[in-house]
Coordinates of C-alpha atoms and ligand atoms in Angstrom, one line a residue:
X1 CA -21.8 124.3 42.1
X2 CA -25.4 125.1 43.3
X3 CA -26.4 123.8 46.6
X4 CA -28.0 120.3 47.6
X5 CA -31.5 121.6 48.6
X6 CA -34.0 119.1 50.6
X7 CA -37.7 119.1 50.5
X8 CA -40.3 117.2 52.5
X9 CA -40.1 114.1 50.6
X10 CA -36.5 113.9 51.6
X11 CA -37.2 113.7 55.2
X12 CA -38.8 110.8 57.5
X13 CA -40.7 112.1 60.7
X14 CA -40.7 109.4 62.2
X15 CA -36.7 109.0 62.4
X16 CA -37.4 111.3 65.5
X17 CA -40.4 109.4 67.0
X18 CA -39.0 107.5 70.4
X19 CA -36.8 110.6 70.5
X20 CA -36.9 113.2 73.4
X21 CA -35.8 116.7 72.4
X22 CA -35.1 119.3 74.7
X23 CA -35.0 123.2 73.4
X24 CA -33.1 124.7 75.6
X25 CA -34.0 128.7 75.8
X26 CA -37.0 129.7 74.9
X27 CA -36.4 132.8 72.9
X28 CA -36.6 133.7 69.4
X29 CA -35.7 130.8 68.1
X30 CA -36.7 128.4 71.1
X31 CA -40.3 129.0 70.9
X32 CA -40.3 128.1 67.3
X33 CA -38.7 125.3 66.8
X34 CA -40.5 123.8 70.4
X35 CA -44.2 124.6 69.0
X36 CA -44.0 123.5 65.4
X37 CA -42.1 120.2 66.8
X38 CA -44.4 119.6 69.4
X39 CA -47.0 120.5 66.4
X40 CA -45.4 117.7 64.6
X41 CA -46.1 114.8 67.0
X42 CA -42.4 114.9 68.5
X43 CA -41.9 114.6 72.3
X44 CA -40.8 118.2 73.5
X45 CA -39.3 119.3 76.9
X46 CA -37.9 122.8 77.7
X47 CA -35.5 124.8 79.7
X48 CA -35.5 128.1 80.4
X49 CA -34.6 129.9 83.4
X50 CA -37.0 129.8 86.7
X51 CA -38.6 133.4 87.1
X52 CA -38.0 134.7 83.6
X53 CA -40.3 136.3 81.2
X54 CA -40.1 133.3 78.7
X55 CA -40.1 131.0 81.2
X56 CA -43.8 132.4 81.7
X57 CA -44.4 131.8 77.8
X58 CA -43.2 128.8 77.8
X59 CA -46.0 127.6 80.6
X60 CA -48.3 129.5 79.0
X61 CA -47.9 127.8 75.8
X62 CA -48.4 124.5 77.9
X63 CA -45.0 123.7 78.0
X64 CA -43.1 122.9 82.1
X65 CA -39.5 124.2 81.8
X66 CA -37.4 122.2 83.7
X67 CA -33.4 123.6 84.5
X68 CA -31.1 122.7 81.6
X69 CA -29.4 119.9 83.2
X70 CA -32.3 118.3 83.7
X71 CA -34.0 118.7 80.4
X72 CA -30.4 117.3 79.2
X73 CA -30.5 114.2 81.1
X74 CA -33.9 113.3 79.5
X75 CA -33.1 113.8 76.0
X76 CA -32.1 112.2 73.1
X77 CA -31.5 115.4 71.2
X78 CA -30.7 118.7 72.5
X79 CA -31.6 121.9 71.0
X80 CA -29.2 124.9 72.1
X81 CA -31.1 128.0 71.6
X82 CA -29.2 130.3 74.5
X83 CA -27.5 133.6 73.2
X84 CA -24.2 133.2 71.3
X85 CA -22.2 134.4 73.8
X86 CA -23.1 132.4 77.0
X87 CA -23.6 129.1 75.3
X88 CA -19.7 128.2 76.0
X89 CA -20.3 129.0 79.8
X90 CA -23.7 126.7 80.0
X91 CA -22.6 124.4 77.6
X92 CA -19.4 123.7 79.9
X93 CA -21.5 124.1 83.5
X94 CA -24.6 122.3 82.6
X95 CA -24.7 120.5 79.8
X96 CA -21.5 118.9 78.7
X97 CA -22.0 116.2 81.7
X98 CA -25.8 115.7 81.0
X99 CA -25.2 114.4 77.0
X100 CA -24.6 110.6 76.7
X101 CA -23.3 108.5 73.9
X102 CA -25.9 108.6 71.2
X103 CA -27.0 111.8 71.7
X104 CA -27.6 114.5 68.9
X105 CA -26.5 117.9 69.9
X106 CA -28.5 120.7 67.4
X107 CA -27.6 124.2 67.0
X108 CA -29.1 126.8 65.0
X109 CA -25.5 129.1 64.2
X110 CA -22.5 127.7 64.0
X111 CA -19.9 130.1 65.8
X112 CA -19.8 128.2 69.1
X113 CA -19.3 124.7 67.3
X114 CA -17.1 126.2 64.5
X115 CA -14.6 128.2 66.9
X116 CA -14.5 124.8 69.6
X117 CA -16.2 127.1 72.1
X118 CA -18.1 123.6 72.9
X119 CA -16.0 120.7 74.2
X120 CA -18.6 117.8 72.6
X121 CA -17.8 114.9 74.3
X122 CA -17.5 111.7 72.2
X123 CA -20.0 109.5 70.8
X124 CA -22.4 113.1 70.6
X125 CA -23.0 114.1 67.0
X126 CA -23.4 117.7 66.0
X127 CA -25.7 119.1 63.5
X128 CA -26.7 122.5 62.6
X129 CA -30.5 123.0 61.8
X130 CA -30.6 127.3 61.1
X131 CA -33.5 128.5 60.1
X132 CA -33.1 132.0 57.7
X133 CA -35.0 133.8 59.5
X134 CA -36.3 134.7 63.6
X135 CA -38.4 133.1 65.5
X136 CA -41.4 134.6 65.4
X137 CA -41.5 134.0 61.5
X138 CA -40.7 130.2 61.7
X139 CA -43.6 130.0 64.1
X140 CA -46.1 132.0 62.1
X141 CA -44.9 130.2 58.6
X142 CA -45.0 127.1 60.2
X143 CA -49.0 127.7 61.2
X144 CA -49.8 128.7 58.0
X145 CA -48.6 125.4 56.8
X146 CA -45.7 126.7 55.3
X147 CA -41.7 127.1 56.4
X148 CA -38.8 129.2 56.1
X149 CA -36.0 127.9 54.1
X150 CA -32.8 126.0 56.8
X151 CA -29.6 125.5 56.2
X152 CA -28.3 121.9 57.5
X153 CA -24.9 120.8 58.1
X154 CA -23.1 118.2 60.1
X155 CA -20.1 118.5 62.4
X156 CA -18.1 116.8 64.8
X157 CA -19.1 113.4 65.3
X158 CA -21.7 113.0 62.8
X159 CA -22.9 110.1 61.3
X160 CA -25.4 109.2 57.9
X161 CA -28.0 108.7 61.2
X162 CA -27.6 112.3 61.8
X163 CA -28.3 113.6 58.7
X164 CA -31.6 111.2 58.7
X165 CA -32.5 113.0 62.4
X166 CA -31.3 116.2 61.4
X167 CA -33.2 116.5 58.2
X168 CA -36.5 115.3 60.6
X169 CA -36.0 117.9 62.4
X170 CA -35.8 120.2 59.9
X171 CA -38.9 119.3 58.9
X172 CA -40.4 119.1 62.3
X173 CA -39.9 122.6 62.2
X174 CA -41.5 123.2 58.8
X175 CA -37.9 123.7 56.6
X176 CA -38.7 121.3 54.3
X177 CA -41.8 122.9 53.1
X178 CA -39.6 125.9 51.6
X179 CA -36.5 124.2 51.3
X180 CA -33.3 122.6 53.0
X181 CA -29.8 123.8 51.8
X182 CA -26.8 121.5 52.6
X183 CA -23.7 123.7 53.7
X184 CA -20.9 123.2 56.3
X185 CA -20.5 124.7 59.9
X186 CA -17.4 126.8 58.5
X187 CA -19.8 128.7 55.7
X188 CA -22.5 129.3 57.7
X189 CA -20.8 130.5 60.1
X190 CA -18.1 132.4 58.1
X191 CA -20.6 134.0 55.7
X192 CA -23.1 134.9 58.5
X193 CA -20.2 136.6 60.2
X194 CA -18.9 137.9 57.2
X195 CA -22.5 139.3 55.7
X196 CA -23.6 140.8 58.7
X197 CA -20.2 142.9 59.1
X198 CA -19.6 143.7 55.5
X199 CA -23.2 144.5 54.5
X200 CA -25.9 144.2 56.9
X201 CA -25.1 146.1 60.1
X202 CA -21.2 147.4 59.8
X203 CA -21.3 148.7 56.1
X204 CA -25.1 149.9 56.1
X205 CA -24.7 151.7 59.1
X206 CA -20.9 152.9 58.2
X207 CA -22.7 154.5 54.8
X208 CA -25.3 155.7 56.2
X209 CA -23.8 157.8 58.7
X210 CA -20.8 158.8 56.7
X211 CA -23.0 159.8 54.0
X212 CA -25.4 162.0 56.7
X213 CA -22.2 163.4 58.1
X214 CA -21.2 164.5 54.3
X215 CA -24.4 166.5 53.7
X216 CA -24.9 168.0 57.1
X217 CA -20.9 169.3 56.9
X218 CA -21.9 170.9 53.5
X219 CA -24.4 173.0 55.8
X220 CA -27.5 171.1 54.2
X221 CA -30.7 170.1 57.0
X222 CA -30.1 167.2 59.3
X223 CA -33.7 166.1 58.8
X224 CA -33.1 166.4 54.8
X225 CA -29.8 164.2 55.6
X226 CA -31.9 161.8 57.4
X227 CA -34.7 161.2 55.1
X228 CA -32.6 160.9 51.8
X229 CA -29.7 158.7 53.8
X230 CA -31.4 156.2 56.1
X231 CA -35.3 156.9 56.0
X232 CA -35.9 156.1 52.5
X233 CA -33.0 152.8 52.3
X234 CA -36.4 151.0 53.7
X235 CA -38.0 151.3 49.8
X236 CA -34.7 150.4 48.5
X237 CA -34.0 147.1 50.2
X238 CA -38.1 146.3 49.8
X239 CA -37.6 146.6 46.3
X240 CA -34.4 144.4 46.3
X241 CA -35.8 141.7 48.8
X242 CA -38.7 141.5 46.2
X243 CA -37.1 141.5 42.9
X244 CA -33.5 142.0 43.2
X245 CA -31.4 144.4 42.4
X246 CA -33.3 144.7 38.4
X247 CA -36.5 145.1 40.2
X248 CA -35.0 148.1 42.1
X249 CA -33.3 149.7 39.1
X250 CA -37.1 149.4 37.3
X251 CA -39.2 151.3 40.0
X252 CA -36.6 154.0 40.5
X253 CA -36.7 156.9 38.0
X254 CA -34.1 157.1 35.6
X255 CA -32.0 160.0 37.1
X256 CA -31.6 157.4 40.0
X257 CA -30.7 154.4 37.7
X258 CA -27.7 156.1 35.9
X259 CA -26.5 157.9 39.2
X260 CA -26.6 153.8 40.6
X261 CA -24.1 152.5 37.6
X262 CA -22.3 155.6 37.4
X263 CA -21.5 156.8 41.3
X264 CA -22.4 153.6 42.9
X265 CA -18.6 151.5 41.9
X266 CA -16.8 155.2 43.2
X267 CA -18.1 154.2 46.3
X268 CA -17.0 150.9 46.7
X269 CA -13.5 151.2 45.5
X270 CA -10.7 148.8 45.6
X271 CA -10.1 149.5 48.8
X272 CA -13.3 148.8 50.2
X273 CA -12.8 145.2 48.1
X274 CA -9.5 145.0 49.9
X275 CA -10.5 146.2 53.1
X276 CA -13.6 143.2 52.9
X277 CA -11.1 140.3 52.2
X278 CA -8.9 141.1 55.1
X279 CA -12.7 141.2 57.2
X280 CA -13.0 137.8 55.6
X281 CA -9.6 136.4 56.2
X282 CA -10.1 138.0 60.3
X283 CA -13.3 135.8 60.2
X284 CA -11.8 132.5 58.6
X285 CA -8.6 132.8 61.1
X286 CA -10.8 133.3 64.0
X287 CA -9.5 136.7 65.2
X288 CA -12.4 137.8 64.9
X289 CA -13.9 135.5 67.3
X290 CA -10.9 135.4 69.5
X291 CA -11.2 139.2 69.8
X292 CA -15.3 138.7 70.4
X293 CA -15.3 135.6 72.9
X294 CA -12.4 137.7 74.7
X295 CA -14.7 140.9 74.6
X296 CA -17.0 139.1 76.6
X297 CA -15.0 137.2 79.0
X298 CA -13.6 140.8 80.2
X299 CA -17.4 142.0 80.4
X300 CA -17.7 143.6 77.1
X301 CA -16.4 147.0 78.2
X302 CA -15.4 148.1 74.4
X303 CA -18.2 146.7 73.3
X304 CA -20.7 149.0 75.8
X305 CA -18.4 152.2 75.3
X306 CA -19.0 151.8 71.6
X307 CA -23.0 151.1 72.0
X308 CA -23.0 154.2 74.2
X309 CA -20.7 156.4 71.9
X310 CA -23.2 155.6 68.9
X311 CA -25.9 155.9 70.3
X312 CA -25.2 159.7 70.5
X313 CA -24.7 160.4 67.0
X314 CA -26.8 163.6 65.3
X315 CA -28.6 160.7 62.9
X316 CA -30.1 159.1 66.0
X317 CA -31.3 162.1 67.7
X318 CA -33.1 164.2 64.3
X319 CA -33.9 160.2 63.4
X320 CA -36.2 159.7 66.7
X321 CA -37.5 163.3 65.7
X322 CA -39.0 163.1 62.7
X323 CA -40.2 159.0 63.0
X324 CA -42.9 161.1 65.4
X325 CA -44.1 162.8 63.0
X326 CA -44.7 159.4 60.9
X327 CA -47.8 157.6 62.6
X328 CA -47.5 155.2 60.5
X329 CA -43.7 153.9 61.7
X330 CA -44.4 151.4 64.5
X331 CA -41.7 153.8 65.7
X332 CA -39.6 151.9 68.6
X333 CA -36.4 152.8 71.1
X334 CA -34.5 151.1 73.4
Ligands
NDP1 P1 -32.8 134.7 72.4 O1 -32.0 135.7 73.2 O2 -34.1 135.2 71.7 O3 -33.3 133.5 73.3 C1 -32.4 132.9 74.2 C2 -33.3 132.4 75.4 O4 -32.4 131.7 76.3 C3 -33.9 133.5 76.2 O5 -35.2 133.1 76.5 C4 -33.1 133.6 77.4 O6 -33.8 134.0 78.6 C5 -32.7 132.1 77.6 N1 -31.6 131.9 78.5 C6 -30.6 132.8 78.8 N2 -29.7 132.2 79.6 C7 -30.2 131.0 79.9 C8 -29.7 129.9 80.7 N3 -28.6 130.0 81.4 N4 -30.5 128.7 80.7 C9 -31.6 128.7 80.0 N5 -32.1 129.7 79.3 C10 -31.4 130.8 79.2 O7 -31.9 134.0 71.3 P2 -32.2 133.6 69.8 O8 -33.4 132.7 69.8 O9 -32.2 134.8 69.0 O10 -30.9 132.8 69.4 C11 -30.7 131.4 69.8 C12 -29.8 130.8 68.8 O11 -30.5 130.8 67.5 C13 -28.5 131.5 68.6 O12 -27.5 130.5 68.3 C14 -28.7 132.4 67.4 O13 -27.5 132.7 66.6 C15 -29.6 131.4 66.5 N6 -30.4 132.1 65.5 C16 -31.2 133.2 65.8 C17 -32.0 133.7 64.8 C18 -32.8 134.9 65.1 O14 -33.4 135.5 64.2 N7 -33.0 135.3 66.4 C19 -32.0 133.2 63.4 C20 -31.2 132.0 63.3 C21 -30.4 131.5 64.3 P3 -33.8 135.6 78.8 O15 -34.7 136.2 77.8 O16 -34.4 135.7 80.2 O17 -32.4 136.1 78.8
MG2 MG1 -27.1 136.3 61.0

């Protein structure tokens, strides 16, 4: 069944216009979504943390953070835009005893409100307003009078009203100019999860290194590894983003075309199919999150031995090599 997509004529600022809404974090997303709202004619606060870099930004964009149990008290909807991981910790702190009855708690990815890392007190809706893409695009779309496409969904305690408020919002932010999709907290959160292990940072990566590691055992060139393995994916997945796989197969030469239908489904075998449905069932069982919210409350060790372990692999060190010799990489390590 294709999804329910909403567009500006399906959403009513002024839902949201005796309504205070307090972004809390003023990150990625914060900024955005605080800007193009206040750009919108709705009544913005923000907290961020005293003494912080984007506490600064937030002045500096006219904005006078207050702490987040504050900015909670005053508000009729509450934005949380902290990191994943600590939102569980503030939420609980300083938060949960800020929210009253009426309120409308927004979140821009589900885990938190999926997994019940939030104990939402009753008589506070939930909705999930995620933009598809960061912050600093939302912003720039926005003031280019366009958007970025959201996804909307409501959770726990929400109510026809909070679809109204939510789908204001979304187009407070500028959604509704590209496009709204309906889904559920359990999809996004279980597909985000699911994508971004599978395919966008765990199975990219895991190819491209294994593939780097094949060549450079056969006693070929670490720098020929490198460009044919990871440097030159960037042209592949430009060609994909701007017309699909089709497009892709079209600008490639021939040679490359047949070696993509004929190698490519050797790669991905019926294991790798297997091994991505028992990823997926991890995710929908919440071991995944169990083992990642557990991770953190025993201060991440794995996760820092494995950061540190990886960084150190031969692709990383030829890699930062030979992006010098390319002035026109807006080359960048951390
Ligand atoms: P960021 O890390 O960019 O921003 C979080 C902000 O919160 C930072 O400014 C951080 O300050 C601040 N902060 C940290 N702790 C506190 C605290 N205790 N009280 C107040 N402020 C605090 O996060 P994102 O914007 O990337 O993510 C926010 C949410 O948006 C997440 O749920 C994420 O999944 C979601 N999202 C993110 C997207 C993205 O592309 N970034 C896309 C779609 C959704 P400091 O910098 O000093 O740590
Ligand atoms: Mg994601």
């Amino acid at each position: 069944m294709p999804a329910k997509i909403y567009y500006d004529k399906d959403a009513d600022l002024s839902v949201l216009k005796d309504k205070t809404i307090a972004i809390l974090g003023y990150g990625s997303q914060g900024h955005a979504h605080a800007q193009n709202l206040r750009d919108s004619g709705c009544r913005v606060i923000v907290a961020e943390l005293k003494g912080t870099p984007n506490y600064e930004l937030a002045v500096e964009h006219g904005f006078q953070p207050l702490a987040t149990e504050e900015a909670v008290s005053q508000a009729d909807i509450v934005t949380i835009l902290l990191p994943d991981e600590i939102q569980a910790d503030v939420f609980r702190t300083q938060i949960r005893d800020h929210l009253a009855p009426g309120n409308m708690l927004v979140a821009s990815h589900g885990f938190n409100v999926h997994y019940g890392q939030l104990d939402v007190p009753e008589g506070v809706a939930t909705v999930l307003v995620a933009p598809k893409g960061p912050g600093h695009l939302l912003r720039a779309e926005f003031v280019r009078g366009a958007g970025v496409p959201c996804l909307i969904a409501l959770g726990p305690g929400a109510t026809d009203e909070t679809l109204r408020l939510g789908l204001a919002y979304a187009k407070g932010i500028g959604g509704t100019r590209a496009g709204v999709i309906e889904t559920t907290f359990a999809e996004e959160t279980e597909t985000d999860l699911f994508g971004e292990q599978v395919v966008l940072c765990g199975g990219v990566s895991a190819l491209v290194k294994a593939a780097y590691e094949t060549l450079v055992e056969a006693g070929y060139q670490p720098e020929m590894a490198y460009f044919e393995c990871m440097h030159e994916l960037k042209l592949i997945v430009d060609l994909m983003y701007q017309g699909g796989l089709n497009y892709m197969r079209y600008s490639v030469s021939n040679t490359a075309e047949y070696g993509d239908y004929t190698r490519g489904p050797r790669i991905i075998t019926e294991q790798t199919r297997a091994e991505m449905k028992r990823i997926l069932e991890e995710v929908q069982t919440g071991q995944f999150a169990r083992e990642w919210i557990l991770e953190n409350k025993a201060n991440a060790p794995s996760f820092k031995a494995l950061r540190r372990r990886e960084r150190e692999h031969g692709i990383e060190q030829v890699g930062r090599q030979l992006r010098r010799l390319m002035s026109w990489i807006d080359a960048k390590e951390v």
